[in-house]
Short mmCIF file of C-alpha atoms in Angstrom, two decimals:
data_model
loop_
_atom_site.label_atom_id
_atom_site.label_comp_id
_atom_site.label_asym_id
_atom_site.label_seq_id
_atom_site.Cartn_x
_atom_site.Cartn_y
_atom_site.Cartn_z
CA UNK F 121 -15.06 -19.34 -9.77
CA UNK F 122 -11.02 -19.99 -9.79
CA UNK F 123 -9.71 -23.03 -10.09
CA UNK F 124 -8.51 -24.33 -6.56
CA UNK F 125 -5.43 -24.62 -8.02
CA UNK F 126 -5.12 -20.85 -8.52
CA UNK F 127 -6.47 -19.56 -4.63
CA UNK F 128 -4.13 -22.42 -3.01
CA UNK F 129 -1.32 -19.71 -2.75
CA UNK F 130 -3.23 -16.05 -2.37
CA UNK F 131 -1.99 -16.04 1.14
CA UNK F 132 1.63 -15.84 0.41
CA UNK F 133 2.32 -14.03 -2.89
CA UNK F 134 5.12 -12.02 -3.88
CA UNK F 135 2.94 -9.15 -4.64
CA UNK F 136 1.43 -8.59 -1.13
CA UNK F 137 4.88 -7.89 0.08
CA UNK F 138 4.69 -5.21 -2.96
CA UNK F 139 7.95 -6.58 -5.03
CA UNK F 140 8.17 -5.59 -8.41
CA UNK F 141 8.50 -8.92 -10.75
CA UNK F 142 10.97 -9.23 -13.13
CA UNK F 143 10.01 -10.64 -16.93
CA UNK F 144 11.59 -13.96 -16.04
CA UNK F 145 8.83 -14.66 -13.22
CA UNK F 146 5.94 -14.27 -15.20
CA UNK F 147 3.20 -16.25 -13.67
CA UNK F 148 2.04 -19.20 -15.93
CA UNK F 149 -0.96 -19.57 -14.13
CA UNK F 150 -2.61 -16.44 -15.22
CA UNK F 151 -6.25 -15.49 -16.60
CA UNK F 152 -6.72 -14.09 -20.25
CA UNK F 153 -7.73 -10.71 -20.16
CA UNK F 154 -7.32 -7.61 -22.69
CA UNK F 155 -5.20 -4.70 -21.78
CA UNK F 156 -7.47 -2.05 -20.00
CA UNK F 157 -9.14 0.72 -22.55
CA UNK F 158 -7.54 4.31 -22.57
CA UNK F 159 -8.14 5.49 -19.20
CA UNK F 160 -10.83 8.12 -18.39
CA UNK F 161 -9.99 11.46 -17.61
CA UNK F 162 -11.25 12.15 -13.67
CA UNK F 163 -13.63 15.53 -14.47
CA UNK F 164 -12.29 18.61 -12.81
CA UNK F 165 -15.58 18.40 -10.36
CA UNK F 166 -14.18 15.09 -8.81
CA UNK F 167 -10.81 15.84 -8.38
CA UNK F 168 -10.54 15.44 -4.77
CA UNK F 169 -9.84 18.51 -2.86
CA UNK F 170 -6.87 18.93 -0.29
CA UNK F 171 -7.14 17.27 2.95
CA UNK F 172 -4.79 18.12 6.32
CA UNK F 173 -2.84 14.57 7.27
CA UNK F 174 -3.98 14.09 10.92
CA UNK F 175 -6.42 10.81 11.91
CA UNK F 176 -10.70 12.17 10.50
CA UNK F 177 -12.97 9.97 10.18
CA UNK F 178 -14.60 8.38 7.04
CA UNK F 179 -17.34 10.85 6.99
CA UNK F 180 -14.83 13.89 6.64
CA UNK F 181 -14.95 13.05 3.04
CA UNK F 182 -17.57 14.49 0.74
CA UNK F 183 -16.43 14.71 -3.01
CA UNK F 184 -19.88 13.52 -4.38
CA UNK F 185 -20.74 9.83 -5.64
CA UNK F 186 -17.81 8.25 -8.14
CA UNK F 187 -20.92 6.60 -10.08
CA UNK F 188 -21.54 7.57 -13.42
CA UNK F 189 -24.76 6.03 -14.75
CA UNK F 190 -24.38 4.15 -18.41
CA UNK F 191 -20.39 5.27 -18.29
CA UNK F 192 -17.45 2.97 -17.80
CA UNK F 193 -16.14 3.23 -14.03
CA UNK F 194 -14.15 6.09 -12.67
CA UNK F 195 -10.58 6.16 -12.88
CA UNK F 196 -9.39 6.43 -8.73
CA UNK F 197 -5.97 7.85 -10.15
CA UNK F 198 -3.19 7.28 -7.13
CA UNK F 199 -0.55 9.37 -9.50
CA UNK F 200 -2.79 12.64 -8.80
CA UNK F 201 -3.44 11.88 -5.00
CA UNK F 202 -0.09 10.68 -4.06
CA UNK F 203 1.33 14.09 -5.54
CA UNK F 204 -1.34 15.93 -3.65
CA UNK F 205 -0.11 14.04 -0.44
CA UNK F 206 3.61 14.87 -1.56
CA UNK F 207 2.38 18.66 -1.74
CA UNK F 208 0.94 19.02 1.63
CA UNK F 209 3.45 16.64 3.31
CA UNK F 210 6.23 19.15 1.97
CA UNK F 211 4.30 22.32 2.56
CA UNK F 212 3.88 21.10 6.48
CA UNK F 213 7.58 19.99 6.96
CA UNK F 214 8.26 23.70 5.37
CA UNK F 215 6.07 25.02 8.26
CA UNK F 216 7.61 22.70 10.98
CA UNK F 217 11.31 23.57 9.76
CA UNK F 218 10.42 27.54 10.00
CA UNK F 219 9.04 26.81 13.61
CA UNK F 220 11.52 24.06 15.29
CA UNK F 221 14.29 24.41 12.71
CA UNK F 222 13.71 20.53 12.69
CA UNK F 223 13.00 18.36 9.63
CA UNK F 224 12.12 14.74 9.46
CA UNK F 225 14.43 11.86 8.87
CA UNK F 226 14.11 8.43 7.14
CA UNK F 227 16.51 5.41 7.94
CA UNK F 228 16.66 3.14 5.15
CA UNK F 229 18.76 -0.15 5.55
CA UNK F 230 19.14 -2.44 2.50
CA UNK F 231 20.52 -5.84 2.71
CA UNK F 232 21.84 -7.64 -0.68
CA UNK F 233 21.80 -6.65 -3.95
CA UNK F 234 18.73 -7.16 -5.81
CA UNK F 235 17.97 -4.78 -8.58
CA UNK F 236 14.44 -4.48 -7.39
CA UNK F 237 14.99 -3.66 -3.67
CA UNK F 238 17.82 -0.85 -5.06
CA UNK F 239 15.27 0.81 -7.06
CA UNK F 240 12.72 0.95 -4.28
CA UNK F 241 15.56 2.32 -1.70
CA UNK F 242 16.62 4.94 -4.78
CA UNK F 243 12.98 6.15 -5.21
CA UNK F 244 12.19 6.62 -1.65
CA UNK F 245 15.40 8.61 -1.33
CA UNK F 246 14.21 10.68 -4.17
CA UNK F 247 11.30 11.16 -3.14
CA UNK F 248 12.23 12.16 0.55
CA UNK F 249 14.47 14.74 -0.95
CA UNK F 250 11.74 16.10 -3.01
CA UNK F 251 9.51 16.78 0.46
CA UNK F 252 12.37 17.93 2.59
CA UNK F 253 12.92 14.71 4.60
CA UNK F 254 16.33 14.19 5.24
CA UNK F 255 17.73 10.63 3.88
CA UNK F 256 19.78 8.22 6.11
CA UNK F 257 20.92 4.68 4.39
CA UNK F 258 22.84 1.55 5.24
CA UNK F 259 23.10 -0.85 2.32
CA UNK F 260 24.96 -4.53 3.61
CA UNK F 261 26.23 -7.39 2.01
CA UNK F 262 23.93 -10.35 1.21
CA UNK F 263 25.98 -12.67 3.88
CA UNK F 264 25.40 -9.61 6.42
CA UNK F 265 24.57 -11.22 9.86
CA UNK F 266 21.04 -10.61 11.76
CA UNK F 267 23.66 -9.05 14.68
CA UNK F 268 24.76 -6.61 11.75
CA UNK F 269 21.27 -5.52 11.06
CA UNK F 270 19.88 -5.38 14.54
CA UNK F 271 23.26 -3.13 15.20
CA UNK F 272 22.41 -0.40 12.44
CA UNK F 273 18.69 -0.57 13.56
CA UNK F 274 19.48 0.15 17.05
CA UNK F 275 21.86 2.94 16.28
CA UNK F 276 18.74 4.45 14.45
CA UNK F 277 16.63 3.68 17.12
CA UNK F 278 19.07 6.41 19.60
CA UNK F 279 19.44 9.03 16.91
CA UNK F 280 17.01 11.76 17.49
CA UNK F 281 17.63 13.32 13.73
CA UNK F 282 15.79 9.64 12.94
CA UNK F 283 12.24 9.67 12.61
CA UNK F 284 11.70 6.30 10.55
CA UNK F 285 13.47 3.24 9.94
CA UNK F 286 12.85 1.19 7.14
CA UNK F 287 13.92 -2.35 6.52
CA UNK F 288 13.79 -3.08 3.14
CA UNK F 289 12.40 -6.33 2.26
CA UNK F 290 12.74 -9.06 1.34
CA UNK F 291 15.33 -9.93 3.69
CA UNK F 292 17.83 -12.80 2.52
CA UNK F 293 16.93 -15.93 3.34
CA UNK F 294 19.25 -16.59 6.80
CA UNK F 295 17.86 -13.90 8.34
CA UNK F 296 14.44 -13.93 10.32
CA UNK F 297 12.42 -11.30 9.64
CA UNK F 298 10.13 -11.08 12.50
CA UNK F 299 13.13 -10.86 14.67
CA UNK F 300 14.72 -8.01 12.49
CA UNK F 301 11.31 -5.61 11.87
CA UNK F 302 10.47 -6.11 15.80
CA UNK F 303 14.32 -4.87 16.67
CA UNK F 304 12.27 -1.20 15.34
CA UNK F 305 11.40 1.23 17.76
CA UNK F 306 7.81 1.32 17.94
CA UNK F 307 7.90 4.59 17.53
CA UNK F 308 9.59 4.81 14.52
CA UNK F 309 7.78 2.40 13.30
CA UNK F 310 7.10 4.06 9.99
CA UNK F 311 6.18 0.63 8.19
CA UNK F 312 3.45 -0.11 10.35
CA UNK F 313 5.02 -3.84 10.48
CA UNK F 314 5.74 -3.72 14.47
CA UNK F 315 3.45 -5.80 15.88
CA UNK F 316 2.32 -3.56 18.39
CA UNK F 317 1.23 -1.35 16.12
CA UNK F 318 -0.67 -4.24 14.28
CA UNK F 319 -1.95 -4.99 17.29
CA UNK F 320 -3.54 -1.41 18.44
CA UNK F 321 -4.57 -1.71 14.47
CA UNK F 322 -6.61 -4.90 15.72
CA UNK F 323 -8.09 -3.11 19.05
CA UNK F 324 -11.37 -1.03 19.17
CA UNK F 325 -11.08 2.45 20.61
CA UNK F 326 -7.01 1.83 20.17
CA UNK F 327 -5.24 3.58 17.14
CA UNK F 328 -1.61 2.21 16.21
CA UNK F 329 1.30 5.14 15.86
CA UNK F 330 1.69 3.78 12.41
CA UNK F 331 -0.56 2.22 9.65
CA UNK F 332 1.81 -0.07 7.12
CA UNK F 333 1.81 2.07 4.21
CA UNK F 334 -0.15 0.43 1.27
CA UNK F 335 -3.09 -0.30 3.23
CA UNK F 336 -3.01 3.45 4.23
CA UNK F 337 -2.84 4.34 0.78
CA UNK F 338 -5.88 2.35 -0.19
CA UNK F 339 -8.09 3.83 2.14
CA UNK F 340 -6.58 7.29 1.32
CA UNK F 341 -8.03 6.72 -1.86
CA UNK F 342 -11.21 5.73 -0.81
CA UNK F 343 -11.59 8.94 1.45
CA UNK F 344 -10.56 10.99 -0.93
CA UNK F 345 -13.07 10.13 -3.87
CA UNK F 346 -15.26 10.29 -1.32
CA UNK F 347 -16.09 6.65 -1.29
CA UNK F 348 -18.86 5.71 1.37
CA UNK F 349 -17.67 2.96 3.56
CA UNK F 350 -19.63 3.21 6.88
CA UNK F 351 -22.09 0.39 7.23
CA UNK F 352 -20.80 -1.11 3.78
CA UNK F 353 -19.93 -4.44 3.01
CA UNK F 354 -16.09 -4.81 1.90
CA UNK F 355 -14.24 -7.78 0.85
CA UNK F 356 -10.26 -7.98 1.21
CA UNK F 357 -9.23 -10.71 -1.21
CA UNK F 358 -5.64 -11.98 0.11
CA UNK F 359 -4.85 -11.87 4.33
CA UNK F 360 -0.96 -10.71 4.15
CA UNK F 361 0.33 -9.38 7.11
CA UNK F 362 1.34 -6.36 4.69
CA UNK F 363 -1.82 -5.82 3.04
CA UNK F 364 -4.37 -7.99 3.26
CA UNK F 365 -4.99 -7.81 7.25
CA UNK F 366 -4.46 -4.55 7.68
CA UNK F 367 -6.20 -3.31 4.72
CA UNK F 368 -9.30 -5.34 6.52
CA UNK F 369 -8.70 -4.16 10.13
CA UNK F 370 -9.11 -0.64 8.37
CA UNK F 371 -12.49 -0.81 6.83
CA UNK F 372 -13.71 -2.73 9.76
CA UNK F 373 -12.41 0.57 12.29
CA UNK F 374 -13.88 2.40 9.20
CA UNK F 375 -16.94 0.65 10.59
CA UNK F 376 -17.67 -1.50 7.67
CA UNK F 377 -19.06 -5.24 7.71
CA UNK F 378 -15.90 -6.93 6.09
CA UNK F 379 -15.02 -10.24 5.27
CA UNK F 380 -11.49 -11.95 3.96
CA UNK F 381 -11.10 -14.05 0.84
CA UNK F 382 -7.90 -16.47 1.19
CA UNK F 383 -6.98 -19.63 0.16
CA UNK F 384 -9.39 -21.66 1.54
CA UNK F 385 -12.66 -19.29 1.07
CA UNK F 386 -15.21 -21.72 -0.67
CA UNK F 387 -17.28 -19.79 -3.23
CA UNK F 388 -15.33 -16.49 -3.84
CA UNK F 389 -16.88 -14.95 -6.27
CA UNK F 390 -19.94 -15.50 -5.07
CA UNK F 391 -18.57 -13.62 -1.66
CA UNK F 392 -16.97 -11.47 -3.41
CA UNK F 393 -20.24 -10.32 -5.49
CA UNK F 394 -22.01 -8.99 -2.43
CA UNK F 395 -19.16 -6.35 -1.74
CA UNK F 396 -19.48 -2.33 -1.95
CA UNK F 397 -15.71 -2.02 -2.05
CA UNK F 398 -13.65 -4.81 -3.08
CA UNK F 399 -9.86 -4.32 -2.21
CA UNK F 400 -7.42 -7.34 -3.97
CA UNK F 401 -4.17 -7.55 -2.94
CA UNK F 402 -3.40 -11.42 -4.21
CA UNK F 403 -0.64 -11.37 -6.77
CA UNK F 404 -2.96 -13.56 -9.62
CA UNK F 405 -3.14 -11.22 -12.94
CA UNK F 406 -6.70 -10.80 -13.93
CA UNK F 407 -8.19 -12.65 -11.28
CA UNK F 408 -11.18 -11.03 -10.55
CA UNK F 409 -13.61 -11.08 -13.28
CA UNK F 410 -16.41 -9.01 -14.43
CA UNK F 411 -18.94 -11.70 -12.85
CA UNK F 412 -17.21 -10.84 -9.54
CA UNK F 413 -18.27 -7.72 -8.93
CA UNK F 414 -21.49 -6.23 -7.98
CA UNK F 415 -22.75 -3.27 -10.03
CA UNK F 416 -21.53 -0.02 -8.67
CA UNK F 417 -18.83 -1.47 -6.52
CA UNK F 418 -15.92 0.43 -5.71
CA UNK F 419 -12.89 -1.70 -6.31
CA UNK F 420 -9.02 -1.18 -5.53
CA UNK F 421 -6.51 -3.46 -7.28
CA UNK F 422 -3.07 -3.65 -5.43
CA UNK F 423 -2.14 -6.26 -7.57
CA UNK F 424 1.23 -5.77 -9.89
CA UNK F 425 1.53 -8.91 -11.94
CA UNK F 426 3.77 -9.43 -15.01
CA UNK F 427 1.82 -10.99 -18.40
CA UNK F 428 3.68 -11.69 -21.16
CA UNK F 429 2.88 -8.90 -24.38
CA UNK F 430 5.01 -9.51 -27.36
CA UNK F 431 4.55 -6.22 -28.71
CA UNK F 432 5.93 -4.17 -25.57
CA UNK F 433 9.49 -3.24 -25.51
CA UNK F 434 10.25 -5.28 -22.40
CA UNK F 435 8.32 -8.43 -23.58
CA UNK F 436 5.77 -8.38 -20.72
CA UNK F 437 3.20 -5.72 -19.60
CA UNK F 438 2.10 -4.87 -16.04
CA UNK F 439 -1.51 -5.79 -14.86
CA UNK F 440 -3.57 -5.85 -11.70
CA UNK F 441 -5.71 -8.91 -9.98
CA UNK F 442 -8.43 -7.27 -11.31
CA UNK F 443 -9.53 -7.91 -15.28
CA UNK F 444 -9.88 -3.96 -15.95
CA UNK F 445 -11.01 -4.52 -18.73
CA UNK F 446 -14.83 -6.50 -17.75
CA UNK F 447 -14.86 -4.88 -14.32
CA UNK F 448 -14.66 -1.18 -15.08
CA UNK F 449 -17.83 -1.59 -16.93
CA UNK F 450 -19.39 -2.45 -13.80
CA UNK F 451 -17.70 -1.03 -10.81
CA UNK F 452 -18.66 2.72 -10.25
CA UNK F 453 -14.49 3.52 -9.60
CA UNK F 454 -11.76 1.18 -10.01
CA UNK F 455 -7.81 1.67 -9.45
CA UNK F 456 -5.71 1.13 -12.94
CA UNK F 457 -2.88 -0.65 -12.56
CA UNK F 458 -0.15 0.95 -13.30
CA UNK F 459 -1.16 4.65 -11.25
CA UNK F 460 -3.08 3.79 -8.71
CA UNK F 461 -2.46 1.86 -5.41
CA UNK F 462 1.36 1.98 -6.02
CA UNK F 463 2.14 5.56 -5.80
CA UNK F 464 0.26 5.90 -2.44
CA UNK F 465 2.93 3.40 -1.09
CA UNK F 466 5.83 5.67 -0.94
CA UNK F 467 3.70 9.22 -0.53
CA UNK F 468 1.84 6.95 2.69
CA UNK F 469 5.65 6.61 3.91
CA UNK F 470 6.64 10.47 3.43
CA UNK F 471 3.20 10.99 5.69
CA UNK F 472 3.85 8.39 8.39
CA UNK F 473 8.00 9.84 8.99
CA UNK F 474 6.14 13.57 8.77
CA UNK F 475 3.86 12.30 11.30
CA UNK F 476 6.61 10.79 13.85
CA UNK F 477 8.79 13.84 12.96
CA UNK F 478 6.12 16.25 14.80
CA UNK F 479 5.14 14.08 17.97
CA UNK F 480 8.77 14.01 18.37
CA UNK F 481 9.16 17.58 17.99
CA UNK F 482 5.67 18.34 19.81
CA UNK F 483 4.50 19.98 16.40
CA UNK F 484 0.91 20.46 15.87
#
């Protein structure tokens, strides 16, 4: 099990919030683990197959089992999905173009000056001009007022080109957050952070317009490598608003039996040994061990942590929560970290604004 002192701060890490870390910020408190083998090629039979975008259920999704007896686990590779997602998000907005003469639109309003943030904002731009969404962006000074934010987002709000708005966070510190992400027209919510929407999220037989993105992605993956989660147990390790709850609120709707590792879960690894699908969105590099995870679990690692590695060009190397190295010869799939949970984050985005572009438009 972790020490105490490593789970007293699951709840609030950086890398739920899905912040890239810079070398300097290199957790001390991390858990020796070797750098994850060569990855394995996903054969050409499991490649999933393309999917339409509109709400299925879990059981649309029949790829055949990810377990591969006496192998190591099955790469769940979120670099090949999220371009299939990119594909068919473009292909529709083609389609919806040639038919309304519409196209969707993204709001992006950056606040400050971190490098991070800026490369986040510059890859979703690129990435809506790859799809045909049409780019909208407000970058403000660090000392920008809440009044200057709320101001932009309303102007968003009444433009009917504007399909999403996107706060990018983190926010500086004057500013209140909850104040700023509520000021977002519900329905172009395309974070998922309104808490309406987190509240139809939380409601049986209710669906929210938007699902926050990362979450989404997870369970994209899941569906799409045809990963069995009705009646399963699932374990969510971290309870971020971002990730963590959602991601849990998902499975559950998803109508598996799901419970929440956080900071003050006594005996998680023990917990989290009894899980089918174990999704860890904590921020702790190499976390979960080997003895974790129960054989032939399906696990998804949304953590991005920096480790020191003397022999990499930047002085540090990216890993997940999970120690790839023990648990992918036990889980039957597992996400590598980088190119897996992280690309779904921006291709879940493109889908959401695609999806509030055509019940604007009334486009089926």
């Amino acid at each position: 099990m972790a020490p105490p002192s490593l789970l007293s701060d699951l709840s609030s890490s950086a890398t739920a919030r899905l912040l890239p870390f810079r070398a300097s910020e290199a957790a001390t408190r991390i858990f020796r683990c070797h750098p994850p083998p060569s990855r394995q090629p996903i054969p050409s039979n499991s490649v999933p197959t393309r999917l339409t975008l509109s709400r299925r259920s879990s059981s649309s999704f029949v790829f055949g089992a990810a377990t591969d007896s006496g192998a190591s686990a099955k790469v769940i590779d979120g670099k090949l999905v999220s371009k299939q997602v990119k594909d068919e998000v473009a292909e529709e907005i083609a389609t919806m173009k040639a038919a309304t003469g519409h196209v969707p639109g993204l709001a992006v309003i950056l606040v400050g000056s971190r490098k991070d943030s800026q490369t986040y904002v510059r890859n979703k731009k690129k990435a809506c001009e790859a799809v045909g969404i049409k780019s909208f962006e407000v970058n403000l000074p660090e000392d920008a007022t809440e009044e200057e934010v709320i101001e932009h987002i309303s102007e968003f709000n009444n433009d009917s080109s504007v399909h999403g708005i996107l706060v990018q966070l983190p926010l500086p510190r004057h500013m209140n957050e909850e104040t700023i992400l509520g000021a977002v027209n519900i329905e172009k919510d395309v974070d998922g952070f309104h808490p309406l929407n987190i509240g139809r999220l939380a409601m049986q037989r209710r669906y929210p317009l938007f699902v926050p993105c990362t979450p989404k992605g997870c369970m994209e993956l899941l569906h799409r490598y045809g990963v069995e989660i009705k009646g399963k147990r699932a374990v969510v390790i971290g309870r971020s608003n971002i990730v963590g709850m959602p991601a849990a609120l998902l499975l559950q709707k998803a109508n598996a039996t799901v419970s929440i590792v956080h900071s003050n879960t006594k005996n998680p690894e023990e917990i989290t040994r009894q899980a089918d699908i174990v999704i860890s969105a904590v921020g702790v590099a190499n976390l979960v061990r080997g003895s974790w995870i129960k054989p032939g679990a399906t696990v998804i690692d949304v953590g991005i942590n920096p480790v020191d590695d003397a022999e990499s060009p930047r002085g540090y190397r990216l890993v997940g929560d999970v120690c790839y190295e023990e648990v992918s010869k036990i889980a039957s799939a597992i996400t590598p970290v980088p190119g897996g949970v992280g690309p779904m984050t921006i291709a879940m985005l493109l889908s959401n604004t695609l999806e509030s572009a055509k019940r604007a438009y009334n486009f089926k």
